[in-house]
Amino acid sequence: YSHGISSERSNGQQDFTFNIGKEIDGKVEVTLSFAQNRDVFVGKIQAYARDLSLYKEDIKRLTKECLEDIYVGTNNIKGCIDVKNSKYLCFSIPYSKGWSCYIDGEKTEILKANIMYMAVKLEEGTHQIELRYVPQGMYLGMIISLVTLFAIIGIIASKKGYREKGRIK
């Protein structure tokens, strides 16, 4: 038997399951501790035992509705998914503010899942998903680089103008 914990998360998503180990000599000892974090709210917690012989069946059930036809580019990921009910699509990609998500071409909010990963809420139906990544500070860096480039060109041009007038040798 595998033992786990199921809980309700602060974003309303339910049925997160965490494997907390296996039974040894009929006993499982569990210690839970939670950091003082405003982003995490743990509501109802349930502990349960799950027969490991059902593991393959659980995985098969959970992979019926997953992202398919996946394309991975330099700074983007695309795919499609068909879901029978409203649910969350979780990505095993660490959460970062540089990511944005578009569902059927419309920008949508990215949520934190399992503290460090990304998730988006999906409604029933077939959806095109696109994740785009822009490193934080990239646009500011581009602007600073362009200003610096123009400043260098201006300095070179002004020195050349002084040379032509005979002021600098």
Coordinates of N, CA and C in Angstrom, one line a residue:
Y1 N 0.8 -1.2 0.0 CA 0.0 0.0 0.0 C 0.9 1.3 0.0
S2 N 0.4 2.2 -0.7 CA 1.0 3.6 -0.7 C 0.1 4.5 0.1
H3 N 0.7 5.4 0.9 CA -0.1 6.3 1.7 C 0.1 7.7 1.1
G4 N -1.0 8.5 1.2 CA -0.9 9.8 0.6 C -1.8 10.8 1.4
I5 N -1.7 12.0 0.9 CA -2.5 13.1 1.5 C -3.2 13.8 0.4
S6 N -4.4 14.1 0.5 CA -5.2 14.8 -0.5 C -5.6 16.1 0.2
S7 N -5.6 17.2 -0.5 CA -5.9 18.5 0.2 C -6.6 19.4 -0.8
E8 N -7.2 20.5 -0.3 CA -7.8 21.5 -1.1 C -6.8 22.7 -1.0
R9 N -6.4 23.2 -2.2 CA -5.4 24.3 -2.3 C -6.1 25.7 -2.2
S10 N -5.3 26.7 -2.0 CA -5.8 28.1 -1.8 C -6.5 28.6 -3.1
N11 N -6.1 28.1 -4.3 CA -6.7 28.5 -5.5 C -8.0 27.8 -5.8
G12 N -8.5 27.0 -4.9 CA -9.7 26.3 -5.1 C -9.6 24.9 -5.7
Q13 N -8.4 24.6 -6.2 CA -8.2 23.3 -6.8 C -8.2 22.2 -5.8
Q14 N -8.8 21.1 -6.0 CA -8.9 20.1 -5.1 C -8.2 18.8 -5.6
D15 N -8.1 17.9 -4.7 CA -7.6 16.6 -5.0 C -6.1 16.5 -5.4
F16 N -5.3 17.4 -4.8 CA -3.8 17.2 -5.0 C -3.4 16.0 -4.2
T17 N -2.6 15.2 -4.7 CA -2.2 14.0 -4.0 C -0.7 14.0 -3.9
F18 N -0.2 13.7 -2.7 CA 1.2 13.6 -2.4 C 1.5 12.3 -1.8
N19 N 2.4 11.6 -2.4 CA 2.8 10.3 -1.9 C 3.7 10.5 -0.7
I20 N 3.3 9.9 0.5 CA 4.1 10.1 1.7 C 4.8 8.8 2.1
G21 N 4.9 7.9 1.2 CA 5.7 6.7 1.6 C 4.8 5.4 1.6
K22 N 5.5 4.4 2.1 CA 4.8 3.1 2.1 C 4.7 2.5 3.5
E23 N 3.8 1.6 3.7 CA 3.6 1.0 5.0 C 4.7 0.0 5.3
I24 N 5.3 0.1 6.5 CA 6.3 -0.8 7.0 C 5.8 -1.4 8.3
D25 N 5.7 -2.7 8.3 CA 5.2 -3.4 9.5 C 3.9 -2.9 10.0
G26 N 3.0 -2.5 9.1 CA 1.7 -2.1 9.4 C 1.6 -0.7 9.9
K27 N 2.7 0.1 9.8 CA 2.7 1.5 10.3 C 3.3 2.5 9.3
V28 N 2.7 3.7 9.4 CA 3.2 4.8 8.6 C 3.2 6.0 9.5
E29 N 4.4 6.6 9.6 CA 4.5 7.8 10.5 C 4.7 9.0 9.6
V30 N 3.8 10.0 9.9 CA 3.8 11.2 9.0 C 3.9 12.5 9.9
T31 N 4.8 13.4 9.5 CA 4.9 14.7 10.1 C 4.7 15.7 9.0
L32 N 3.7 16.6 9.2 CA 3.4 17.7 8.3 C 3.8 19.0 8.9
S33 N 4.5 19.8 8.2 CA 4.8 21.2 8.7 C 4.6 22.1 7.5
F34 N 4.1 23.3 7.8 CA 3.8 24.3 6.8 C 4.5 25.6 7.2
A35 N 5.2 26.2 6.2 CA 5.9 27.5 6.3 C 4.8 28.6 6.5
Q36 N 5.2 29.6 7.1 CA 4.3 30.8 7.2 C 4.4 31.5 5.8
N37 N 3.4 31.2 5.0 CA 3.4 31.7 3.6 C 2.0 32.2 3.3
R38 N 1.9 33.4 2.8 CA 0.6 33.9 2.5 C 0.0 33.3 1.3
D39 N 0.8 32.8 0.4 CA 0.3 32.2 -0.9 C -0.3 30.8 -0.7
V40 N -0.1 30.2 0.5 CA -0.6 28.8 0.7 C -1.6 28.8 1.7
F41 N -2.8 28.2 1.4 CA -3.8 27.9 2.4 C -4.2 26.4 2.2
V42 N -4.1 25.7 3.3 CA -4.4 24.3 3.2 C -5.8 24.2 4.0
G43 N -6.8 23.7 3.3 CA -8.1 23.5 3.9 C -8.2 22.1 4.5
K44 N -9.1 21.3 4.0 CA -9.3 20.0 4.4 C -8.2 19.1 4.0
I45 N -7.6 18.3 4.9 CA -6.6 17.3 4.6 C -7.1 16.0 5.0
Q46 N -6.9 15.0 4.1 CA -7.3 13.6 4.3 C -6.1 12.7 4.1
A47 N -5.9 11.8 4.9 CA -4.8 10.8 4.7 C -5.5 9.5 4.3
Y48 N -4.9 8.7 3.4 CA -5.5 7.5 2.9 C -4.5 6.5 2.5
A49 N -4.9 5.3 2.3 CA -4.0 4.2 1.8 C -4.5 3.8 0.4
R50 N -3.6 3.7 -0.5 CA -4.0 3.3 -1.9 C -3.2 2.1 -2.3
D51 N -3.9 1.0 -2.8 CA -3.2 -0.2 -3.2 C -2.4 0.1 -4.4
L52 N -1.1 -0.2 -4.3 CA -0.2 0.1 -5.4 C -0.5 -0.7 -6.7
S53 N -1.2 -1.8 -6.6 CA -1.6 -2.5 -7.8 C -2.5 -1.7 -8.7
L54 N -3.1 -0.6 -8.2 CA -4.0 0.2 -8.9 C -3.3 1.4 -9.6
Y55 N -2.0 1.5 -9.3 CA -1.2 2.6 -9.8 C -1.2 2.8 -11.3
K56 N -1.1 1.7 -12.0 CA -1.1 1.8 -13.5 C -2.5 2.2 -14.0
E57 N -3.5 1.8 -13.4 CA -4.9 2.2 -13.7 C -5.1 3.7 -13.5
D58 N -4.5 4.2 -12.3 CA -4.6 5.6 -12.0 C -3.9 6.4 -13.1
I59 N -2.7 6.0 -13.4 CA -1.9 6.8 -14.5 C -2.7 6.8 -15.8
K60 N -3.2 5.6 -16.2 CA -4.0 5.5 -17.4 C -5.2 6.5 -17.4
R61 N -5.9 6.5 -16.3 CA -7.0 7.5 -16.2 C -6.6 8.9 -16.3
L62 N -5.5 9.2 -15.6 CA -5.0 10.6 -15.5 C -4.5 11.1 -16.9
T63 N -4.0 10.2 -17.7 CA -3.3 10.6 -19.0 C -4.3 10.6 -20.1
K64 N -5.6 10.3 -19.9 CA -6.6 10.4 -21.0 C -6.7 11.8 -21.5
E65 N -6.7 12.8 -20.7 CA -6.9 14.1 -21.1 C -5.6 14.9 -20.9
C66 N -4.6 14.8 -21.8 CA -3.4 15.5 -21.6 C -3.0 16.3 -22.9
L67 N -2.0 17.2 -22.8 CA -1.6 18.0 -23.9 C -1.0 17.1 -25.0
E68 N -1.4 17.3 -26.2 CA -1.0 16.4 -27.3 C -0.5 17.3 -28.5
D69 N 0.1 16.7 -29.5 CA 0.7 17.4 -30.6 C 1.6 18.6 -30.1
I70 N 2.5 18.3 -29.2 CA 3.3 19.3 -28.6 C 4.5 19.7 -29.5
Y71 N 4.6 21.0 -29.6 CA 5.7 21.7 -30.3 C 6.5 22.5 -29.2
V72 N 7.8 22.2 -29.2 CA 8.7 23.0 -28.3 C 9.6 23.8 -29.1
G73 N 9.5 25.2 -29.0 CA 10.4 26.1 -29.7 C 11.4 26.7 -28.7
T74 N 12.1 27.7 -29.2 CA 13.1 28.3 -28.4 C 12.5 28.9 -27.1
N75 N 11.5 29.7 -27.3 CA 10.8 30.4 -26.2 C 9.3 30.2 -26.1
N76 N 8.9 29.1 -26.7 CA 7.4 28.8 -26.6 C 7.2 27.3 -26.7
I77 N 6.0 26.9 -26.2 CA 5.5 25.6 -26.2 C 4.1 25.6 -26.7
K78 N 3.7 24.8 -27.6 CA 2.3 24.7 -28.2 C 1.8 23.3 -28.1
G79 N 0.5 23.2 -28.0 CA -0.1 21.9 -28.0 C -1.6 22.0 -28.0
C80 N -2.3 20.9 -28.1 CA -3.8 21.0 -28.0 C -4.3 19.9 -27.0
I81 N -5.4 20.2 -26.4 CA -6.0 19.3 -25.4 C -7.5 19.3 -25.5
D82 N -8.2 18.2 -25.3 CA -9.6 18.0 -25.3 C -10.0 17.5 -23.9
V83 N -10.8 18.3 -23.2 CA -11.2 18.0 -21.8 C -12.7 17.8 -21.8
K84 N -13.2 16.8 -21.0 CA -14.6 16.6 -20.9 C -15.3 17.5 -19.9
N85 N -14.5 17.9 -18.9 CA -15.0 18.8 -17.8 C -14.0 19.9 -17.6
S86 N -14.5 20.9 -16.9 CA -13.6 22.0 -16.4 C -12.5 21.4 -15.5
K87 N -11.3 21.8 -15.7 CA -10.2 21.2 -14.9 C -9.0 22.1 -15.1
Y88 N -7.9 21.8 -14.3 CA -6.7 22.5 -14.4 C -5.7 21.6 -15.2
L89 N -4.9 22.3 -16.1 CA -3.8 21.7 -16.8 C -2.6 22.1 -16.1
C90 N -1.8 21.2 -15.5 CA -0.6 21.4 -14.8 C 0.6 21.1 -15.7
F91 N 1.6 22.0 -15.7 CA 2.8 21.9 -16.4 C 3.9 21.6 -15.5
S92 N 4.8 20.7 -15.8 CA 6.0 20.4 -15.0 C 7.1 21.4 -15.3
I93 N 6.7 22.6 -15.4 CA 7.6 23.7 -15.7 C 7.6 24.6 -14.5
P94 N 8.7 25.0 -13.9 CA 8.7 25.9 -12.8 C 8.1 27.2 -13.1
Y95 N 7.3 27.7 -12.1 CA 6.6 28.9 -12.2 C 7.6 30.1 -12.3
S96 N 7.3 31.0 -13.3 CA 8.2 32.1 -13.5 C 7.3 33.2 -14.1
K97 N 7.5 34.5 -13.7 CA 6.7 35.6 -14.2 C 7.0 35.9 -15.7
G98 N 8.1 35.3 -16.2 CA 8.4 35.5 -17.6 C 7.5 34.7 -18.6
W99 N 6.7 33.7 -18.0 CA 5.8 32.9 -18.9 C 4.5 33.6 -19.0
S100 N 3.9 33.5 -20.2 CA 2.5 33.9 -20.4 C 1.8 32.7 -21.1
C101 N 0.5 32.6 -21.0 CA -0.2 31.5 -21.6 C -1.4 32.0 -22.4
Y102 N -1.6 31.4 -23.5 CA -2.7 31.8 -24.4 C -3.5 30.5 -24.6
I103 N -4.8 30.6 -24.3 CA -5.7 29.5 -24.6 C -6.6 29.9 -25.7
D104 N -6.6 29.2 -26.8 CA -7.4 29.6 -28.0 C -7.1 31.0 -28.4
G105 N -5.8 31.5 -28.3 CA -5.4 32.8 -28.7 C -5.7 33.9 -27.7
E106 N -6.3 33.6 -26.6 CA -6.6 34.6 -25.6 C -5.7 34.4 -24.4
K107 N -5.1 35.5 -23.9 CA -4.2 35.4 -22.8 C -5.0 35.0 -21.5
T108 N -4.4 34.1 -20.7 CA -5.1 33.6 -19.5 C -4.1 33.7 -18.4
E109 N -4.6 33.7 -17.2 CA -3.8 33.7 -15.9 C -3.1 32.4 -15.7
I110 N -1.8 32.5 -15.4 CA -1.1 31.3 -15.0 C -1.1 31.2 -13.5
L111 N -1.5 30.0 -12.9 CA -1.5 29.8 -11.5 C -0.3 29.0 -11.0
K112 N 0.0 29.1 -9.8 CA 1.0 28.2 -9.2 C 0.4 26.9 -8.8
A113 N 1.0 25.8 -9.2 CA 0.6 24.5 -8.8 C 1.7 23.8 -8.0
N114 N 1.3 23.1 -7.0 CA 2.2 22.4 -6.1 C 3.4 23.3 -5.7
I115 N 3.1 24.5 -5.4 CA 3.9 25.6 -4.9 C 4.9 26.1 -6.0
M116 N 5.4 25.3 -6.8 CA 6.5 25.7 -7.7 C 6.2 25.6 -9.2
Y117 N 5.2 24.9 -9.6 CA 4.9 24.7 -11.0 C 3.8 25.6 -11.5
M118 N 3.5 25.5 -12.9 CA 2.5 26.3 -13.5 C 1.2 25.5 -13.8
A119 N 0.1 26.1 -13.8 CA -1.2 25.5 -14.2 C -2.1 26.6 -14.7
V120 N -3.0 26.1 -15.6 CA -4.0 27.0 -16.1 C -5.4 26.3 -16.0
K121 N -6.4 27.1 -15.9 CA -7.8 26.5 -15.8 C -8.3 26.4 -17.2
L122 N -8.9 25.2 -17.4 CA -9.5 24.9 -18.7 C -11.0 24.6 -18.5
E123 N -11.8 25.1 -19.5 CA -13.2 24.8 -19.5 C -13.4 23.6 -20.5
E124 N -14.5 22.9 -20.4 CA -14.8 21.8 -21.2 C -14.6 22.1 -22.7
G125 N -14.0 21.2 -23.5 CA -13.9 21.4 -24.9 C -12.5 21.2 -25.4
T126 N -12.2 21.5 -26.7 CA -10.9 21.3 -27.3 C -10.2 22.7 -27.3
H127 N -9.0 22.7 -26.9 CA -8.3 24.0 -26.8 C -6.9 23.9 -27.4
Q128 N -6.5 25.0 -28.0 CA -5.1 25.2 -28.4 C -4.4 26.0 -27.3
I129 N -3.3 25.5 -26.8 CA -2.5 26.0 -25.7 C -1.2 26.5 -26.2
E130 N -0.8 27.7 -25.8 CA 0.5 28.2 -26.2 C 1.1 28.9 -24.9
L131 N 2.3 28.5 -24.6 CA 3.1 29.1 -23.5 C 4.2 29.9 -24.2
R132 N 4.4 31.1 -23.8 CA 5.5 32.0 -24.3 C 6.4 32.4 -23.2
Y133 N 7.7 32.4 -23.4 CA 8.6 32.9 -22.4 C 9.4 34.1 -22.8
V134 N 9.4 35.1 -22.0 CA 10.3 36.3 -22.2 C 11.0 36.5 -20.9
P135 N 12.3 36.4 -20.9 CA 13.1 36.6 -19.6 C 12.8 37.9 -19.0
Q136 N 12.6 38.0 -17.7 CA 12.4 39.3 -17.0 C 13.6 40.2 -17.3
G137 N 13.2 41.4 -17.6 CA 14.3 42.4 -17.9 C 14.8 42.4 -19.3
M138 N 14.3 41.6 -20.2 CA 14.8 41.5 -21.5 C 14.5 42.8 -22.3
Y139 N 13.3 43.3 -22.2 CA 12.9 44.6 -22.9 C 13.7 45.8 -22.4
L140 N 13.8 45.8 -21.1 CA 14.6 46.9 -20.5 C 16.1 46.8 -21.0
G141 N 16.6 45.6 -21.0 CA 18.0 45.4 -21.5 C 18.1 45.8 -23.0
M142 N 17.1 45.5 -23.8 CA 17.1 45.9 -25.2 C 17.1 47.4 -25.3
I143 N 16.3 48.1 -24.5 CA 16.3 49.6 -24.6 C 17.6 50.2 -24.2
I144 N 18.2 49.7 -23.1 CA 19.5 50.2 -22.6 C 20.5 49.9 -23.7
S145 N 20.5 48.8 -24.3 CA 21.5 48.5 -25.4 C 21.3 49.5 -26.5
L146 N 20.1 49.7 -27.0 CA 19.9 50.7 -28.1 C 20.3 52.1 -27.7
V147 N 20.0 52.5 -26.5 CA 20.4 53.9 -26.1 C 21.9 54.0 -26.1
T148 N 22.6 52.9 -25.6 CA 24.1 52.9 -25.6 C 24.6 52.9 -27.0
L149 N 24.0 52.1 -27.9 CA 24.5 52.1 -29.3 C 24.4 53.5 -29.9
F150 N 23.2 54.2 -29.7 CA 23.0 55.5 -30.3 C 24.0 56.5 -29.7
A151 N 24.3 56.3 -28.4 CA 25.2 57.2 -27.7 C 26.6 57.1 -28.3
I152 N 27.0 55.8 -28.6 CA 28.4 55.5 -29.1 C 28.4 56.1 -30.6
I153 N 27.4 55.9 -31.3 CA 27.4 56.4 -32.7 C 27.4 57.9 -32.7
G154 N 26.7 58.6 -31.7 CA 26.7 60.0 -31.6 C 28.1 60.5 -31.2
I155 N 28.8 59.8 -30.3 CA 30.2 60.3 -29.9 C 31.1 60.1 -31.1
I156 N 31.0 59.0 -31.8 CA 31.9 58.8 -33.0 C 31.7 59.9 -34.0
A157 N 30.4 60.1 -34.3 CA 30.0 61.1 -35.3 C 30.5 62.5 -34.9
S158 N 30.4 62.9 -33.6 CA 30.8 64.2 -33.2 C 32.3 64.3 -33.3
K159 N 33.1 63.3 -32.9 CA 34.5 63.4 -33.1 C 34.9 63.5 -34.5
K160 N 34.2 62.8 -35.4 CA 34.6 62.8 -36.8 C 34.3 64.3 -37.3
G161 N 33.2 64.9 -36.9 CA 32.9 66.2 -37.3 C 34.0 67.2 -36.8
Y162 N 34.5 67.0 -35.6 CA 35.5 67.9 -35.1 C 36.8 67.7 -35.9
R163 N 37.1 66.5 -36.3 CA 38.3 66.2 -37.1 C 38.2 66.9 -38.4
E164 N 37.1 66.8 -39.0 CA 36.9 67.4 -40.4 C 37.1 69.0 -40.3
K165 N 36.7 69.6 -39.2 CA 36.9 71.0 -39.0 C 38.3 71.4 -38.5
G166 N 39.1 70.4 -38.3 CA 40.5 70.7 -37.9 C 40.6 70.9 -36.4
R167 N 39.6 70.7 -35.6 CA 39.7 70.9 -34.2 C 40.4 69.8 -33.4
I168 N 40.3 68.6 -34.0 CA 41.0 67.4 -33.3 C 41.9 66.8 -34.4
K169 N 43.1 66.5 -33.9 CA 44.1 65.9 -34.9 C 44.2 64.4 -34.6

